[in-house]
CSV table of C-alpha atoms and ligand atoms in Angstrom, one decimal:
chain,number,residue,atom,x,y,z
A,9,MET,CA,0.0,0.0,0.0
A,10,LYS,CA,1.2,3.5,-0.8
A,11,HIS,CA,1.6,5.9,2.1
A,12,ARG,CA,-0.2,9.1,1.4
A,13,LEU,CA,0.6,12.3,3.3
A,14,PRO,CA,-2.5,14.1,4.7
A,15,LEU,CA,-3.4,17.0,2.5
A,16,LEU,CA,-2.5,19.6,5.2
A,17,ALA,CA,1.0,18.1,5.6
A,18,LEU,CA,1.4,18.1,1.9
A,19,LEU,CA,0.4,21.8,1.7
A,20,LEU,CA,2.8,22.6,4.5
A,21,LEU,CA,5.6,20.8,2.7
A,22,LEU,CA,4.9,22.7,-0.5
A,23,ALA,CA,4.8,26.0,1.5
A,24,ALA,CA,8.2,25.3,2.9
A,25,ALA,CA,9.6,25.0,-0.6
A,26,CYS,CA,8.0,28.3,-1.6
A,27,SER,CA,9.2,31.7,-0.9
A,28,ALA,CA,7.4,34.6,0.7
A,29,PRO,CA,5.7,36.9,-1.9
A,30,ASN,CA,8.3,39.1,-3.5
A,31,GLU,CA,11.1,37.0,-2.2
A,32,PRO,CA,13.0,34.6,-4.4
A,33,THR,CA,13.3,31.0,-3.4
A,34,ARG,CA,16.8,30.4,-2.1
A,35,LEU,CA,18.6,27.1,-2.1
A,36,GLN,CA,22.0,26.2,-0.8
A,37,GLY,CA,24.0,23.0,-1.1
A,38,GLU,CA,27.3,21.4,-1.8
A,39,ALA,CA,28.9,20.5,-5.1
A,40,GLN,CA,32.3,20.0,-6.6
A,41,GLY,CA,34.0,20.5,-3.2
A,42,THR,CA,32.4,23.9,-2.8
A,43,PHE,CA,28.9,25.4,-2.2
A,44,TYR,CA,26.2,26.5,-4.4
A,45,THR,CA,23.6,29.2,-3.7
A,46,ILE,CA,20.7,29.7,-6.0
A,47,ALA,CA,17.9,32.3,-5.9
A,48,TYR,CA,15.0,32.0,-8.3
A,49,CYS,CA,11.5,33.3,-8.8
A,50,ASP,CA,9.1,30.6,-10.0
A,51,LYS,CA,5.5,31.4,-10.6
A,52,GLN,CA,4.7,27.7,-9.8
A,53,HIS,CA,6.7,27.9,-6.6
A,54,ARG,CA,8.4,24.6,-7.3
A,55,ASP,CA,11.2,23.2,-5.1
A,56,LEU,CA,13.9,22.5,-7.7
A,57,ARG,CA,16.5,21.1,-5.3
A,58,PRO,CA,16.1,17.4,-6.4
A,59,GLN,CA,16.7,18.3,-10.1
A,60,ILE,CA,19.6,20.6,-9.1
A,61,ASP,CA,21.3,18.1,-7.0
A,62,SER,CA,21.0,15.3,-9.5
A,63,LEU,CA,22.3,17.5,-12.3
A,64,LEU,CA,25.3,18.5,-10.2
A,65,HIS,CA,25.9,14.9,-9.1
A,66,ALA,CA,25.8,13.7,-12.8
A,67,PHE,CA,28.2,16.5,-13.6
A,68,ASP,CA,30.7,15.4,-10.9
A,69,LEU,CA,30.6,11.9,-12.3
A,70,THR,CA,31.7,13.3,-15.6
A,71,ALA,CA,34.2,16.1,-14.8
A,72,SER,CA,35.3,15.9,-11.1
A,73,LEU,CA,38.8,14.9,-10.3
A,74,TRP,CA,37.7,14.2,-6.7
A,75,GLU,CA,35.1,11.7,-7.8
A,76,GLU,CA,36.8,8.4,-8.0
A,77,ASN,CA,34.6,6.9,-10.7
A,78,SER,CA,34.3,10.0,-12.8
A,79,LEU,CA,35.0,9.8,-16.6
A,80,ILE,CA,37.9,12.3,-16.3
A,81,ARG,CA,39.6,10.0,-13.7
A,82,GLN,CA,39.1,7.0,-16.0
A,83,ALA,CA,40.5,8.9,-19.0
A,84,ASN,CA,43.5,10.0,-16.9
A,85,LEU,CA,44.4,6.3,-16.4
A,86,HIS,CA,45.3,6.4,-20.1
A,87,GLN,CA,42.7,3.8,-21.1
A,88,PRO,CA,40.3,4.4,-24.0
A,89,THR,CA,37.3,5.9,-22.2
A,90,HIS,CA,33.8,6.2,-23.5
A,91,VAL,CA,32.6,9.7,-22.7
A,92,ASN,CA,29.3,11.6,-22.8
A,93,SER,CA,28.3,14.8,-24.6
A,94,THR,CA,29.1,16.9,-21.5
A,95,PHE,CA,32.7,15.6,-21.5
A,96,CYS,CA,33.0,16.2,-25.3
A,97,HIS,CA,31.9,19.8,-24.8
A,98,LEU,CA,34.2,20.4,-21.9
A,99,LEU,CA,37.1,19.0,-23.9
A,100,ASN,CA,36.3,20.7,-27.2
A,101,ASN,CA,35.7,24.0,-25.5
A,102,SER,CA,39.0,23.7,-23.6
A,103,LEU,CA,41.0,22.9,-26.7
A,104,GLN,CA,39.3,25.9,-28.4
A,105,MET,CA,40.3,28.2,-25.5
A,106,GLU,CA,43.8,26.9,-25.7
A,107,GLN,CA,44.0,28.2,-29.3
A,108,TYR,CA,42.2,31.4,-28.5
A,109,THR,CA,44.4,32.3,-25.5
A,110,GLN,CA,47.6,31.4,-27.3
A,111,GLY,CA,48.2,28.6,-24.9
A,112,ALA,CA,47.6,30.4,-21.6
A,113,PHE,CA,44.6,28.1,-21.0
A,114,ASN,CA,45.5,24.4,-21.2
A,115,CYS,CA,43.3,21.5,-19.9
A,116,LYS,CA,46.1,19.0,-20.4
A,117,ILE,CA,48.3,20.1,-17.6
A,118,GLY,CA,46.7,17.8,-14.9
A,119,ALA,CA,50.0,16.1,-14.2
A,120,LEU,CA,51.6,19.5,-13.3
A,121,VAL,CA,48.7,20.5,-11.2
A,122,ASN,CA,49.1,17.2,-9.3
A,123,LEU,CA,52.9,17.6,-9.1
A,124,TYR,CA,52.4,21.0,-7.3
A,125,GLY,CA,49.9,19.4,-5.0
A,126,PHE,CA,46.8,21.2,-6.1
A,127,GLY,CA,45.1,18.1,-7.3
A,128,PHE,CA,44.4,15.0,-5.2
A,129,GLU,CA,48.0,14.0,-4.7
A,130,ASN,CA,50.3,15.4,-2.0
A,131,ARG,CA,53.0,17.8,-3.1
A,132,SER,CA,56.3,16.1,-3.5
A,133,ASP,CA,59.7,17.8,-3.7
A,134,ILE,CA,59.8,19.2,-7.2
A,135,THR,CA,62.8,19.3,-9.4
A,136,ASP,CA,63.3,21.3,-12.6
A,137,VAL,CA,64.0,18.1,-14.5
A,138,GLN,CA,60.6,16.7,-13.4
A,139,VAL,CA,58.8,19.8,-14.5
A,140,ASP,CA,60.6,20.1,-17.8
A,141,SER,CA,60.1,16.5,-18.8
A,142,LEU,CA,56.4,16.6,-17.9
A,143,LEU,CA,56.0,19.9,-19.8
A,144,ARG,CA,57.6,18.2,-22.9
A,145,LEU,CA,55.1,15.3,-22.7
A,146,ILE,CA,52.2,17.7,-22.3
A,147,HIS,CA,53.2,19.8,-25.3
A,148,GLN,CA,54.1,16.9,-27.5
A,149,GLY,CA,51.3,14.6,-26.2
A,150,GLN,CA,48.0,14.0,-27.8
A,151,CYS,CA,44.5,14.1,-26.5
A,152,THR,CA,42.4,12.3,-29.1
A,153,LEU,CA,38.6,12.2,-29.2
A,154,THR,CA,37.4,9.6,-31.7
A,155,LEU,CA,34.3,7.5,-32.4
A,156,ASP,CA,34.9,3.8,-31.7
A,157,ALA,CA,33.5,0.9,-33.8
A,158,ASP,CA,30.1,1.4,-32.2
A,159,SER,CA,30.2,5.2,-32.9
A,160,LEU,CA,30.6,6.0,-29.2
A,161,PRO,CA,32.8,9.0,-28.5
A,162,THR,CA,36.1,7.8,-27.0
A,163,VAL,CA,38.9,9.7,-25.5
A,164,ILE,CA,42.5,8.5,-25.5
A,165,LEU,CA,45.4,10.4,-23.8
A,166,SER,CA,49.0,9.9,-24.6
A,167,PRO,CA,51.5,9.3,-21.7
A,168,GLY,CA,52.0,12.4,-19.6
A,169,VAL,CA,48.8,14.0,-20.6
A,170,GLN,CA,46.3,14.3,-17.8
A,171,LEU,CA,43.1,16.3,-18.2
A,172,ASP,CA,42.0,18.9,-15.7
A,173,PHE,CA,38.7,20.7,-16.3
A,174,ASN,CA,38.7,22.6,-13.0
A,175,ALA,CA,39.3,25.9,-14.7
A,176,ILE,CA,35.9,25.7,-16.5
A,177,ALA,CA,34.0,23.0,-14.6
A,178,GLN,CA,32.2,25.3,-12.1
A,179,GLY,CA,31.3,27.8,-14.8
A,180,TYR,CA,30.1,25.0,-17.0
A,181,SER,CA,27.9,23.5,-14.3
A,182,VAL,CA,26.4,27.0,-13.8
A,183,ASP,CA,25.5,27.0,-17.5
A,184,LEU,CA,23.9,23.5,-17.2
A,185,LEU,CA,21.8,24.7,-14.3
A,186,ALA,CA,20.8,27.8,-16.2
A,187,ALA,CA,19.7,25.5,-19.1
A,188,LEU,CA,17.7,23.4,-16.6
A,189,PHE,CA,16.0,26.5,-15.3
A,190,ASP,CA,15.3,27.7,-18.8
A,191,SER,CA,13.8,24.3,-19.7
A,192,LEU,CA,11.5,24.7,-16.7
A,193,ASP,CA,10.4,28.2,-17.8
A,194,VAL,CA,12.0,29.8,-14.7
A,195,THR,CA,12.7,33.2,-16.1
A,196,ASP,CA,14.4,34.9,-13.2
A,197,TYR,CA,17.4,33.4,-11.4
A,198,LEU,CA,20.8,33.9,-9.9
A,199,ILE,CA,23.0,30.8,-9.9
A,200,ASP,CA,26.3,30.8,-7.9
A,201,VAL,CA,28.5,27.7,-7.8
A,202,GLY,CA,31.6,28.4,-5.8
A,203,GLY,CA,31.6,32.1,-6.8
A,204,GLU,CA,30.9,31.5,-10.5
A,205,VAL,CA,27.7,33.3,-11.2
A,206,ARG,CA,25.0,33.5,-13.9
A,207,ALA,CA,22.0,35.7,-13.8
A,208,LYS,CA,18.8,35.9,-15.8
A,209,GLY,CA,15.9,38.4,-15.6
A,210,SER,CA,15.6,40.4,-12.4
A,211,LYS,CA,14.8,40.2,-8.7
A,212,PRO,CA,11.0,40.1,-7.8
A,213,ASP,CA,11.0,43.9,-7.4
A,214,GLY,CA,12.2,44.3,-10.9
A,215,THR,CA,15.7,45.5,-10.0
A,216,PRO,CA,18.8,43.7,-11.5
A,217,TRP,CA,20.5,40.9,-9.6
A,218,ALA,CA,23.5,42.3,-7.7
A,219,VAL,CA,26.8,40.4,-7.5
A,220,GLY,CA,29.8,41.2,-5.2
A,221,ILE,CA,33.4,40.8,-6.4
A,222,GLU,CA,35.6,39.6,-3.5
A,223,ARG,CA,38.4,41.7,-2.1
A,224,PRO,CA,41.7,39.8,-2.1
A,225,ALA,CA,41.9,37.9,1.1
A,226,GLN,CA,45.0,38.0,3.3
A,227,ASN,CA,45.2,34.2,3.2
A,228,LYS,CA,42.9,31.2,2.5
A,229,TYR,CA,41.3,31.4,5.9
A,230,SER,CA,40.3,35.1,5.8
A,231,ALA,CA,36.6,36.0,5.9
A,232,GLN,CA,35.1,37.1,2.5
A,233,GLU,CA,34.8,40.9,2.0
A,234,ILE,CA,33.3,42.6,-1.0
A,235,GLU,CA,35.5,44.9,-3.1
A,236,THR,CA,32.8,46.1,-5.5
A,237,ALA,CA,29.3,45.1,-6.7
A,238,ILE,CA,27.9,44.9,-10.2
A,239,ALA,CA,24.4,44.6,-11.7
A,240,LEU,CA,24.2,41.5,-13.7
A,241,THR,CA,21.4,40.9,-16.3
A,242,ASN,CA,21.4,37.9,-18.5
A,243,ARG,CA,25.1,37.4,-18.2
A,244,SER,CA,27.7,35.6,-16.1
A,245,VAL,CA,30.6,36.8,-14.0
A,246,VAL,CA,33.5,34.6,-12.9
A,247,THR,CA,36.5,35.5,-10.8
A,248,SER,CA,39.8,33.7,-10.6
A,249,GLY,CA,42.2,34.5,-7.8
A,250,ASN,CA,45.4,33.3,-6.4
A,251,TYR,CA,44.7,34.2,-2.7
A,252,ARG,CA,42.6,31.2,-1.7
A,253,LYS,CA,44.3,28.3,-3.4
A,254,TYR,CA,48.1,28.3,-3.1
A,255,TYR,CA,50.8,26.8,-1.1
A,256,GLU,CA,53.7,28.4,0.7
A,257,GLN,CA,57.3,27.2,0.7
A,258,ASP,CA,60.2,29.1,2.2
A,259,GLY,CA,58.0,32.2,2.5
A,260,VAL,CA,57.1,32.2,-1.2
A,261,ARG,CA,53.4,31.8,-2.2
A,262,TYR,CA,52.8,29.6,-5.2
A,263,SER,CA,49.5,30.0,-7.0
A,264,HIS,CA,47.3,27.2,-8.2
A,265,THR,CA,47.3,28.6,-11.7
A,266,ILE,CA,50.0,27.0,-13.9
A,267,ASP,CA,51.7,28.9,-16.7
A,268,PRO,CA,51.7,26.2,-19.5
A,269,ALA,CA,54.6,28.0,-21.2
A,270,THR,CA,56.9,27.4,-18.2
A,271,GLY,CA,55.2,24.6,-16.3
A,272,ARG,CA,55.5,26.7,-13.2
A,273,PRO,CA,52.8,28.3,-11.0
A,274,VAL,CA,52.3,31.9,-12.1
A,275,SER,CA,53.8,34.5,-9.9
A,276,HIS,CA,53.1,38.1,-10.8
A,277,SER,CA,51.2,41.1,-9.5
A,278,LEU,CA,47.7,40.0,-10.5
A,279,LEU,CA,45.7,38.9,-7.5
A,280,SER,CA,42.4,38.3,-9.2
A,281,ALA,CA,40.7,38.6,-12.6
A,282,SER,CA,36.9,38.9,-13.1
A,283,VAL,CA,35.3,38.5,-16.5
A,284,VAL,CA,31.7,39.1,-17.5
A,285,SER,CA,30.5,36.9,-20.4
A,286,ALA,CA,27.2,35.5,-21.7
A,287,GLU,CA,28.1,32.0,-20.6
A,288,ALA,CA,29.8,31.1,-17.3
A,289,TRP,CA,32.2,28.5,-18.7
A,290,TYR,CA,33.6,31.1,-21.1
A,291,ALA,CA,34.1,33.7,-18.3
A,292,ASP,CA,35.6,31.0,-16.2
A,293,ALA,CA,38.1,30.0,-18.9
A,294,MET,CA,39.1,33.6,-19.6
A,295,ALA,CA,39.5,34.5,-16.0
A,296,THR,CA,41.9,31.6,-15.6
A,297,ALA,CA,43.7,32.6,-18.8
A,298,PHE,CA,44.0,36.2,-17.6
A,299,MET,CA,45.6,35.0,-14.4
A,300,VAL,CA,48.2,33.2,-16.5
A,301,MET,CA,48.8,36.3,-18.7
A,302,GLY,CA,49.1,38.8,-15.9
A,303,LEU,CA,47.7,42.4,-16.0
A,304,GLU,CA,49.6,43.9,-18.9
A,305,ARG,CA,49.1,41.0,-21.3
A,306,SER,CA,45.4,40.7,-20.3
A,307,LEU,CA,44.7,44.3,-21.0
A,308,GLN,CA,46.6,44.0,-24.4
A,309,PHE,CA,44.6,40.9,-25.2
A,310,ILE,CA,41.3,42.7,-24.5
A,311,GLN,CA,42.4,45.6,-26.7
A,312,ASP,CA,43.4,43.2,-29.5
A,313,HIS,CA,40.0,41.5,-29.5
A,314,PRO,CA,37.6,44.5,-29.7
A,315,ASP,CA,35.0,42.3,-31.5
A,316,ASN,CA,34.6,39.9,-28.6
A,317,PRO,CA,31.9,41.2,-26.3
A,318,ASP,CA,32.6,38.3,-23.9
A,319,ILE,CA,35.9,39.7,-22.6
A,320,GLN,CA,35.3,43.5,-22.7
A,321,ALA,CA,33.9,43.8,-19.2
A,322,ALA,CA,36.8,42.7,-16.9
A,323,PHE,CA,38.0,43.7,-13.5
A,324,PHE,CA,41.5,43.2,-12.2
A,325,ILE,CA,42.9,43.4,-8.7
A,326,TYR,CA,46.7,43.6,-8.5
A,327,HIS,CA,49.5,44.5,-6.2
A,328,ASP,CA,51.6,47.5,-7.1
A,329,GLY,CA,54.4,46.6,-4.7
A,330,SER,CA,53.0,48.3,-1.6
A,331,GLU,CA,49.3,47.9,-1.7
A,332,TYR,CA,46.6,46.4,-3.9
A,333,ARG,CA,44.9,48.4,-6.6
A,334,THR,CA,41.9,47.8,-8.9
A,335,LEU,CA,41.4,48.3,-12.6
A,336,ALA,CA,38.0,48.1,-14.3
A,337,THR,CA,37.6,48.2,-18.1
A,338,PRO,CA,35.1,50.8,-19.4
A,339,ALA,CA,32.5,48.0,-20.0
A,340,PHE,CA,32.9,46.8,-16.5
A,341,GLN,CA,32.7,50.3,-15.0
A,342,ASP,CA,29.3,50.6,-16.7
A,343,ILE,CA,27.8,47.9,-14.5
A,344,ILE,CA,29.3,48.8,-11.2
A,345,ILE,CA,26.7,49.7,-8.7
A,346,GLN,CA,28.8,50.4,-5.6
B,411,AMP,P1,40.2,28.7,-11.8
B,411,AMP,O1,40.0,28.8,-10.3
B,411,AMP,O2,39.0,28.7,-12.6
B,411,AMP,O3,41.2,29.8,-12.3
B,411,AMP,O4,40.9,27.3,-12.0
B,411,AMP,C1,42.1,27.0,-11.5
B,411,AMP,C2,42.3,25.5,-11.6
B,411,AMP,O5,42.4,25.1,-13.0
B,411,AMP,C3,43.6,25.0,-11.0
B,411,AMP,O6,43.3,24.6,-9.6
B,411,AMP,C4,43.9,23.8,-11.9
B,411,AMP,O7,43.2,22.7,-11.5
B,411,AMP,C5,43.5,24.3,-13.2
B,411,AMP,N1,44.5,25.1,-14.0
B,411,AMP,C6,45.7,25.6,-13.5
B,411,AMP,N2,46.3,26.3,-14.4
B,411,AMP,C7,45.6,26.1,-15.6
B,411,AMP,C8,45.8,26.6,-16.9
B,411,AMP,N3,46.8,27.4,-17.3
B,411,AMP,N4,44.8,26.3,-17.8
B,411,AMP,C9,43.7,25.5,-17.5
B,411,AMP,N5,43.5,25.1,-16.2
B,411,AMP,C10,44.4,25.4,-15.3
B,412,MG,MG1,38.4,29.5,-14.4
């Protein structure tokens, strides 16, 4: 026999999932080793948590390096691995961004990320010989996506090549959630997965969604403070910073962003780069690429690509030797609200 909830209990449960009038529904949870916060206004007052959680779980099974049975972990064992369409998109988008950013973005550097201890292995003592030989394998190595005899997409990595989608994974998962909300006819939402944000429509009172950009933290344990806030309408904003994920050795701080040209963690004055784009994965990729390029090269890159609206609004926080400073491009200045 099926157990039926009394109608009143059912109504109370539904009410709990709904928001007060003029207040968006807010959900929080965990995904990809970080937290998500989602606000949305749904005329039908649906509780979308089950769909959100199952989407994020499926995504982790594809792209998370922390999920033991994920497709990316299997591929990194250098066995031919059948992959799904999300994996193919992540890989193709990453390879495209490698070209576009002149190599600053590179998803094949997983072995170096692990070597420096930012992956799931502990950092070992690192020698120049190790770094250089890995770098050679990465640059000469292949990452092949083919169709097998049954027409299933299959990825094969050559020795030394290990995939790492972390620089776009959170942004990409934000886009997948946005597609879910769109398919459910939710027209107003603000999705934040680990600080990667995408907004659509507006708040219930008609004003734009507001998003804060974090002030550089003293260290990884410092409380979050807001440096500036922007109005975000039908766009995404992603920030990459080197002040929360790093390691220190002999008083030197090493960033979790690797420069694929040198094989070493980047070390320059740029503390964070924020990019506003239509899609969150794109902003995520460019924010990481800008962290590799550093301030001057990033500004030059933006200037050299005036026809790309997805990189024109950018915000940089950098250290000038004595204190931190900020630089907002004109398109970014236009959306600052505070
Ligand atoms: P993000 O926080 O989006 O900048 O992503 C940083 C993460 O991306 C690192 O923790 C690495 O896993 C990976 N990564 C580091 N350097 C690069 C790079 N040059 N290109 C692509 N991914 C990178
Ligand atoms: Mg990124």
